[in-house]
Amino acid sequence: MEKNYFEILEIPHDIDEEGVRKAYRVLAHKYHPDKNSDKGSHAKFMEIKEAYEFLMDPAKRKSHADALNGVSSTEALTMRYEQVRQKRASRYRRSTYERRFTYRGAHSPSTGEPSPFRKQNKEAQQSFEDSYSQYAAYYEKSLENAEKGYRFILWGFKALFIPAFLLCITLLLDLALAKEIPLEQIQAKHRLRGDFISTSQVRVITENHRFTLDRSYSEKFYKWQMISMWVTPIRKVVSEVLVKEPKVSYKIRTKESLGGFYRFQMWILILAVPFLFYERLGPKSRVHLGLFLCILLLQIGRTVWSF
């Protein structure tokens, strides 16, 4: 048999949450083992605590009261639904629940025809669906046009960077194949004029070639000195110069050798160009990569052109 928690707490079925709390405090104080030394006080206290925890849940308290009153769960749910409907009808200042039901119903009770409000709802829903379908079609068309634009720009990048790819490989190969030539005599030296970086560089002119060095390295050479140089076979520029000192000899790279950061830029371009043809990246990502490579190409072209 189901326990009657209302009887345990000695409260009516329609009591609210605050009433349950007050009844629990009174009975808990009365039957607490520290206050009551009777033999069955502990069991009574645990029963009161169980009833309190159960009835503090509004849904459980309502269902428990319905079950004790002989109301089934389906009937209780229907009754609560009707109470909510009536409460909402009173909120909108309607006199009866029937008027509100007629207002929101599918058909008019007098004529039997569909309610005009239901027609309006259907028309609004149909209008929303039509506008949404139009927006979806427009959005898909925009994505398709954007993808076409990205592919067109990507085609231009491919046409641009294939020659740039071959140019960088040619420059690096040219520097790798540089060969030593017979000794040449230095004819003149003069400092370059221009920006802050150029003022720290010196142009050295020999019988058949010219090259650029940093100012600190150029001090190791003097006019009418015979020097050894390595010249590239394609561009015919001096890539390295041999420095001879009393105890050691070493090579110095010229500015025309595109060493350091400039050569690093060329390697980045060479390694990144194949990704323009990698389909899994998508056209948008490849276009962004192409914009980055354009910056590298402008820097490399500016460097090569200045020499």
CSV table of C-alpha atoms in Angstrom, one decimal:
chain,number,residue,atom,x,y,z
A,1,MET,CA,0.0,0.0,0.0
A,2,GLU,CA,1.3,3.5,-0.9
A,3,LYS,CA,2.4,5.7,1.9
A,4,ASN,CA,0.4,8.7,2.7
A,5,TYR,CA,3.0,11.4,3.1
A,6,PHE,CA,0.4,14.1,3.8
A,7,GLU,CA,-0.8,12.0,6.8
A,8,ILE,CA,2.8,11.5,8.0
A,9,LEU,CA,3.4,15.3,8.1
A,10,GLU,CA,-0.2,15.9,9.3
A,11,ILE,CA,-1.0,18.3,6.5
A,12,PRO,CA,-3.9,18.6,4.0
A,13,HIS,CA,-3.6,17.6,0.4
A,14,ASP,CA,-3.9,21.2,-1.0
A,15,ILE,CA,-1.1,22.6,1.0
A,16,ASP,CA,1.7,24.7,-0.6
A,17,GLU,CA,5.4,24.4,-0.3
A,18,GLU,CA,5.8,26.8,2.6
A,19,GLY,CA,3.2,24.8,4.6
A,20,VAL,CA,5.1,21.6,4.0
A,21,ARG,CA,8.3,23.3,5.2
A,22,LYS,CA,6.6,24.6,8.4
A,23,ALA,CA,5.1,21.2,9.2
A,24,TYR,CA,8.4,19.5,8.7
A,25,ARG,CA,10.2,21.9,11.1
A,26,VAL,CA,7.6,21.3,13.8
A,27,LEU,CA,7.7,17.5,13.6
A,28,ALA,CA,11.4,17.3,13.1
A,29,HIS,CA,12.0,19.3,16.2
A,30,LYS,CA,9.5,17.0,18.1
A,31,TYR,CA,10.9,13.6,17.0
A,32,HIS,CA,14.6,14.4,16.5
A,33,PRO,CA,16.7,11.7,18.4
A,34,ASP,CA,18.6,14.5,20.2
A,35,LYS,CA,15.3,15.9,21.5
A,36,ASN,CA,13.2,12.8,21.9
A,37,SER,CA,14.6,9.7,23.7
A,38,ASP,CA,11.7,7.4,22.9
A,39,LYS,CA,12.6,4.1,21.2
A,40,GLY,CA,10.7,4.7,17.9
A,41,SER,CA,11.7,8.4,17.6
A,42,HIS,CA,14.5,7.7,15.1
A,43,ALA,CA,12.3,5.7,12.8
A,44,LYS,CA,9.6,8.3,13.0
A,45,PHE,CA,12.2,11.1,12.2
A,46,MET,CA,13.5,9.2,9.1
A,47,GLU,CA,9.9,8.8,7.9
A,48,ILE,CA,9.1,12.5,8.4
A,49,LYS,CA,12.3,13.4,6.5
A,50,GLU,CA,11.4,11.0,3.6
A,51,ALA,CA,7.9,12.6,3.4
A,52,TYR,CA,9.4,16.1,3.4
A,53,GLU,CA,11.9,15.4,0.6
A,54,PHE,CA,9.1,13.8,-1.5
A,55,LEU,CA,6.5,16.6,-1.0
A,56,MET,CA,8.9,19.4,-1.6
A,57,ASP,CA,8.8,18.5,-5.3
A,58,PRO,CA,5.7,20.2,-6.7
A,59,ALA,CA,5.1,17.6,-9.4
A,60,LYS,CA,5.4,14.7,-7.0
A,61,ARG,CA,3.2,16.4,-4.5
A,62,LYS,CA,0.5,17.0,-7.1
A,63,SER,CA,0.6,13.5,-8.4
A,64,HIS,CA,0.6,12.0,-4.9
A,65,ALA,CA,-2.5,14.1,-4.0
A,66,ASP,CA,-4.3,13.0,-7.2
A,67,ALA,CA,-3.5,9.4,-6.5
A,68,LEU,CA,-4.8,9.6,-2.9
A,69,ASN,CA,-8.0,11.4,-4.2
A,70,GLY,CA,-8.6,8.6,-6.7
A,71,VAL,CA,-7.8,10.6,-9.8
A,72,SER,CA,-5.8,8.8,-12.5
A,73,SER,CA,-2.7,10.2,-14.1
A,74,THR,CA,-4.4,10.9,-17.4
A,75,GLU,CA,-7.3,12.7,-15.7
A,76,ALA,CA,-4.9,14.7,-13.6
A,77,LEU,CA,-3.0,15.8,-16.7
A,78,THR,CA,-6.2,16.8,-18.5
A,79,MET,CA,-7.4,18.7,-15.5
A,80,ARG,CA,-4.1,20.6,-15.2
A,81,TYR,CA,-4.2,21.4,-19.0
A,82,GLU,CA,-7.7,22.8,-18.7
A,83,GLN,CA,-6.6,24.9,-15.7
A,84,VAL,CA,-3.7,26.3,-17.6
A,85,ARG,CA,-6.0,27.1,-20.6
A,86,GLN,CA,-8.5,28.9,-18.3
A,87,LYS,CA,-5.7,30.8,-16.6
A,88,ARG,CA,-4.4,32.1,-19.9
A,89,ALA,CA,-8.0,33.0,-21.0
A,90,SER,CA,-8.4,35.1,-17.9
A,91,ARG,CA,-5.0,36.7,-18.5
A,92,TYR,CA,-6.4,38.1,-21.8
A,93,ARG,CA,-9.5,39.3,-20.1
A,94,ARG,CA,-11.9,36.9,-21.8
A,95,SER,CA,-14.9,36.0,-19.8
A,96,THR,CA,-15.1,32.3,-20.5
A,97,TYR,CA,-12.8,29.5,-21.6
A,98,GLU,CA,-15.2,28.6,-24.5
A,99,ARG,CA,-14.8,32.0,-26.2
A,100,ARG,CA,-11.0,31.7,-26.2
A,101,PHE,CA,-11.3,28.1,-27.5
A,102,THR,CA,-13.6,29.3,-30.3
A,103,TYR,CA,-11.2,32.2,-31.1
A,104,ARG,CA,-8.2,29.8,-31.5
A,105,GLY,CA,-10.2,26.8,-32.9
A,106,ALA,CA,-9.8,25.4,-36.4
A,107,HIS,CA,-13.5,25.9,-37.4
A,108,SER,CA,-16.2,28.4,-36.4
A,109,PRO,CA,-18.9,26.7,-34.2
A,110,SER,CA,-21.7,28.7,-35.8
A,111,THR,CA,-20.9,28.3,-39.6
A,112,GLY,CA,-18.6,25.3,-39.6
A,113,GLU,CA,-16.2,27.1,-42.0
A,114,PRO,CA,-12.5,27.4,-41.3
A,115,SER,CA,-11.5,30.1,-38.9
A,116,PRO,CA,-10.1,33.3,-40.6
A,117,PHE,CA,-7.3,33.3,-38.1
A,118,ARG,CA,-6.2,29.8,-39.2
A,119,LYS,CA,-6.3,31.0,-42.8
A,120,GLN,CA,-4.1,33.9,-41.9
A,121,ASN,CA,-1.7,31.5,-40.1
A,122,LYS,CA,-1.5,29.3,-43.1
A,123,GLU,CA,-0.9,32.2,-45.4
A,124,ALA,CA,1.9,33.6,-43.2
A,125,GLN,CA,3.5,30.2,-42.9
A,126,GLN,CA,3.4,29.7,-46.7
A,127,SER,CA,4.8,33.2,-47.2
A,128,PHE,CA,7.6,32.4,-44.8
A,129,GLU,CA,8.4,29.1,-46.6
A,130,ASP,CA,8.4,30.9,-50.0
A,131,SER,CA,10.7,33.6,-48.7
A,132,TYR,CA,13.0,31.1,-47.1
A,133,SER,CA,13.2,29.0,-50.2
A,134,GLN,CA,14.0,32.2,-52.2
A,135,TYR,CA,16.7,33.1,-49.7
A,136,ALA,CA,18.2,29.6,-49.8
A,137,ALA,CA,18.3,29.7,-53.6
A,138,TYR,CA,19.9,33.2,-53.6
A,139,TYR,CA,22.5,32.0,-51.0
A,140,GLU,CA,23.4,28.9,-53.0
A,141,LYS,CA,23.7,31.1,-56.2
A,142,SER,CA,25.9,33.5,-54.3
A,143,LEU,CA,28.2,30.7,-53.1
A,144,GLU,CA,28.3,29.3,-56.6
A,145,ASN,CA,29.3,32.7,-58.0
A,146,ALA,CA,31.9,33.2,-55.3
A,147,GLU,CA,33.4,29.9,-56.1
A,148,LYS,CA,33.5,30.8,-59.8
A,149,GLY,CA,35.3,34.0,-58.9
A,150,TYR,CA,37.8,32.3,-56.7
A,151,ARG,CA,38.5,29.8,-59.4
A,152,PHE,CA,39.0,32.6,-62.0
A,153,ILE,CA,41.5,34.3,-59.7
A,154,LEU,CA,43.2,31.0,-59.0
A,155,TRP,CA,43.6,30.5,-62.7
A,156,GLY,CA,45.4,33.8,-62.9
A,157,PHE,CA,47.7,32.9,-60.0
A,158,LYS,CA,48.6,29.6,-61.6
A,159,ALA,CA,49.5,31.4,-64.8
A,160,LEU,CA,51.6,33.9,-62.8
A,161,PHE,CA,53.4,31.5,-60.5
A,162,ILE,CA,54.4,28.8,-63.0
A,163,PRO,CA,57.0,31.2,-64.6
A,164,ALA,CA,57.9,32.5,-61.1
A,165,PHE,CA,58.5,28.9,-60.0
A,166,LEU,CA,60.7,28.2,-62.9
A,167,LEU,CA,62.5,31.6,-62.4
A,168,CYS,CA,63.4,30.8,-58.8
A,169,ILE,CA,64.6,27.3,-59.7
A,170,THR,CA,66.7,28.9,-62.5
A,171,LEU,CA,68.2,31.5,-60.1
A,172,LEU,CA,69.2,28.9,-57.5
A,173,LEU,CA,70.6,26.6,-60.1
A,174,ASP,CA,72.5,29.5,-61.6
A,175,LEU,CA,74.1,30.2,-58.2
A,176,ALA,CA,74.9,26.6,-57.6
A,177,LEU,CA,76.8,26.3,-61.0
A,178,ALA,CA,78.9,29.4,-60.4
A,179,LYS,CA,82.5,28.9,-61.5
A,180,GLU,CA,85.8,30.6,-60.7
A,181,ILE,CA,87.3,32.8,-63.3
A,182,PRO,CA,90.9,34.1,-63.8
A,183,LEU,CA,92.1,36.9,-61.6
A,184,GLU,CA,90.8,40.4,-62.3
A,185,GLN,CA,92.0,43.7,-61.2
A,186,ILE,CA,89.8,46.1,-59.2
A,187,GLN,CA,89.3,49.4,-61.1
A,188,ALA,CA,87.2,51.4,-58.7
A,189,LYS,CA,85.1,51.4,-55.5
A,190,HIS,CA,82.4,53.8,-54.6
A,191,ARG,CA,79.6,53.9,-52.0
A,192,LEU,CA,76.0,53.6,-53.1
A,193,ARG,CA,73.6,56.4,-52.6
A,194,GLY,CA,69.9,55.9,-51.7
A,195,ASP,CA,68.0,54.6,-48.7
A,196,PHE,CA,69.5,53.7,-45.3
A,197,ILE,CA,70.4,50.2,-46.4
A,198,SER,CA,72.1,51.2,-49.6
A,199,THR,CA,74.4,53.7,-47.9
A,200,SER,CA,76.1,50.9,-46.0
A,201,GLN,CA,77.0,49.1,-49.3
A,202,VAL,CA,79.9,49.6,-51.7
A,203,ARG,CA,80.0,48.9,-55.4
A,204,VAL,CA,83.2,47.3,-56.6
A,205,ILE,CA,84.1,47.5,-60.3
A,206,THR,CA,86.7,45.1,-61.9
A,207,GLU,CA,87.8,44.8,-65.5
A,208,ASN,CA,84.8,42.9,-66.7
A,209,HIS,CA,82.4,42.6,-63.7
A,210,ARG,CA,80.9,44.6,-60.9
A,211,PHE,CA,79.5,43.5,-57.6
A,212,THR,CA,78.1,44.9,-54.3
A,213,LEU,CA,79.5,44.2,-50.8
A,214,ASP,CA,78.8,45.4,-47.3
A,215,ARG,CA,81.0,48.3,-46.3
A,216,SER,CA,82.8,46.2,-43.7
A,217,TYR,CA,83.8,43.6,-46.2
A,218,SER,CA,84.7,46.1,-48.9
A,219,GLU,CA,87.5,47.4,-46.7
A,220,LYS,CA,89.4,44.2,-47.3
A,221,PHE,CA,89.9,45.1,-51.0
A,222,TYR,CA,91.8,48.1,-52.5
A,223,LYS,CA,92.2,49.6,-55.9
A,224,TRP,CA,94.4,47.7,-58.4
A,225,GLN,CA,94.2,44.6,-56.3
A,226,MET,CA,93.9,41.2,-58.2
A,227,ILE,CA,91.0,39.1,-56.8
A,228,SER,CA,89.5,35.7,-57.5
A,229,MET,CA,85.7,35.6,-58.2
A,230,TRP,CA,83.0,33.1,-58.9
A,231,VAL,CA,80.6,34.1,-61.8
A,232,THR,CA,77.3,32.5,-62.5
A,233,PRO,CA,76.8,31.0,-66.1
A,234,ILE,CA,73.3,32.4,-66.8
A,235,ARG,CA,73.1,35.9,-65.2
A,236,LYS,CA,76.9,36.5,-65.4
A,237,VAL,CA,77.0,38.0,-62.0
A,238,VAL,CA,79.6,37.7,-59.3
A,239,SER,CA,78.3,35.4,-56.5
A,240,GLU,CA,81.4,35.0,-54.3
A,241,VAL,CA,84.8,36.7,-53.9
A,242,LEU,CA,87.9,35.2,-52.3
A,243,VAL,CA,89.5,37.1,-49.5
A,244,LYS,CA,93.2,36.3,-48.7
A,245,GLU,CA,94.7,37.2,-45.4
A,246,PRO,CA,98.1,36.3,-44.0
A,247,LYS,CA,96.8,33.2,-42.0
A,248,VAL,CA,93.4,32.4,-43.5
A,249,SER,CA,91.5,32.6,-46.8
A,250,TYR,CA,87.7,32.6,-47.1
A,251,LYS,CA,84.8,33.4,-49.5
A,252,ILE,CA,82.4,36.3,-49.2
A,253,ARG,CA,79.0,36.3,-50.8
A,254,THR,CA,78.0,39.3,-52.7
A,255,LYS,CA,74.6,41.0,-52.7
A,256,GLU,CA,74.0,39.6,-56.2
A,257,SER,CA,74.1,36.0,-54.8
A,258,LEU,CA,70.7,36.6,-53.2
A,259,GLY,CA,71.9,35.0,-50.0
A,260,GLY,CA,70.2,34.8,-46.6
A,261,PHE,CA,66.6,36.0,-46.4
A,262,TYR,CA,66.2,36.4,-50.2
A,263,ARG,CA,67.1,32.8,-50.9
A,264,PHE,CA,64.8,31.7,-48.0
A,265,GLN,CA,62.0,33.6,-49.8
A,266,MET,CA,62.7,31.8,-53.0
A,267,TRP,CA,62.6,28.4,-51.3
A,268,ILE,CA,59.2,29.3,-49.7
A,269,LEU,CA,57.8,30.2,-53.1
A,270,ILE,CA,59.1,27.0,-54.7
A,271,LEU,CA,57.7,24.8,-52.0
A,272,ALA,CA,54.3,26.6,-51.8
A,273,VAL,CA,53.5,26.9,-55.5
A,274,PRO,CA,52.5,23.2,-55.8
A,275,PHE,CA,49.8,23.7,-53.2
A,276,LEU,CA,48.0,26.0,-55.7
A,277,PHE,CA,47.2,22.8,-57.6
A,278,TYR,CA,46.1,20.8,-54.5
A,279,GLU,CA,42.3,20.5,-54.9
A,280,ARG,CA,41.6,19.5,-51.3
A,281,LEU,CA,42.5,22.9,-50.0
A,282,GLY,CA,39.6,24.5,-51.8
A,283,PRO,CA,39.7,27.6,-54.1
A,284,LYS,CA,39.3,30.1,-51.3
A,285,SER,CA,42.3,28.8,-49.3
A,286,ARG,CA,44.4,28.6,-52.4
A,287,VAL,CA,43.6,32.2,-53.4
A,288,HIS,CA,44.8,33.4,-50.0
A,289,LEU,CA,48.0,31.4,-50.5
A,290,GLY,CA,48.4,33.1,-53.9
A,291,LEU,CA,48.0,36.5,-52.3
A,292,PHE,CA,50.8,35.6,-49.9
A,293,LEU,CA,53.0,34.4,-52.7
A,294,CYS,CA,52.4,37.6,-54.6
A,295,ILE,CA,54.1,39.5,-51.8
A,296,LEU,CA,57.1,37.2,-51.8
A,297,LEU,CA,57.3,37.5,-55.6
A,298,LEU,CA,57.3,41.3,-55.5
A,299,GLN,CA,60.1,41.2,-52.9
A,300,ILE,CA,62.1,38.8,-54.9
A,301,GLY,CA,61.6,40.7,-58.2
A,302,ARG,CA,62.5,44.0,-56.5
A,303,THR,CA,65.7,42.4,-55.2
A,304,VAL,CA,66.7,40.8,-58.5
A,305,TRP,CA,65.9,43.9,-60.5
A,306,SER,CA,68.0,46.2,-58.2
A,307,PHE,CA,71.1,44.2,-59.1
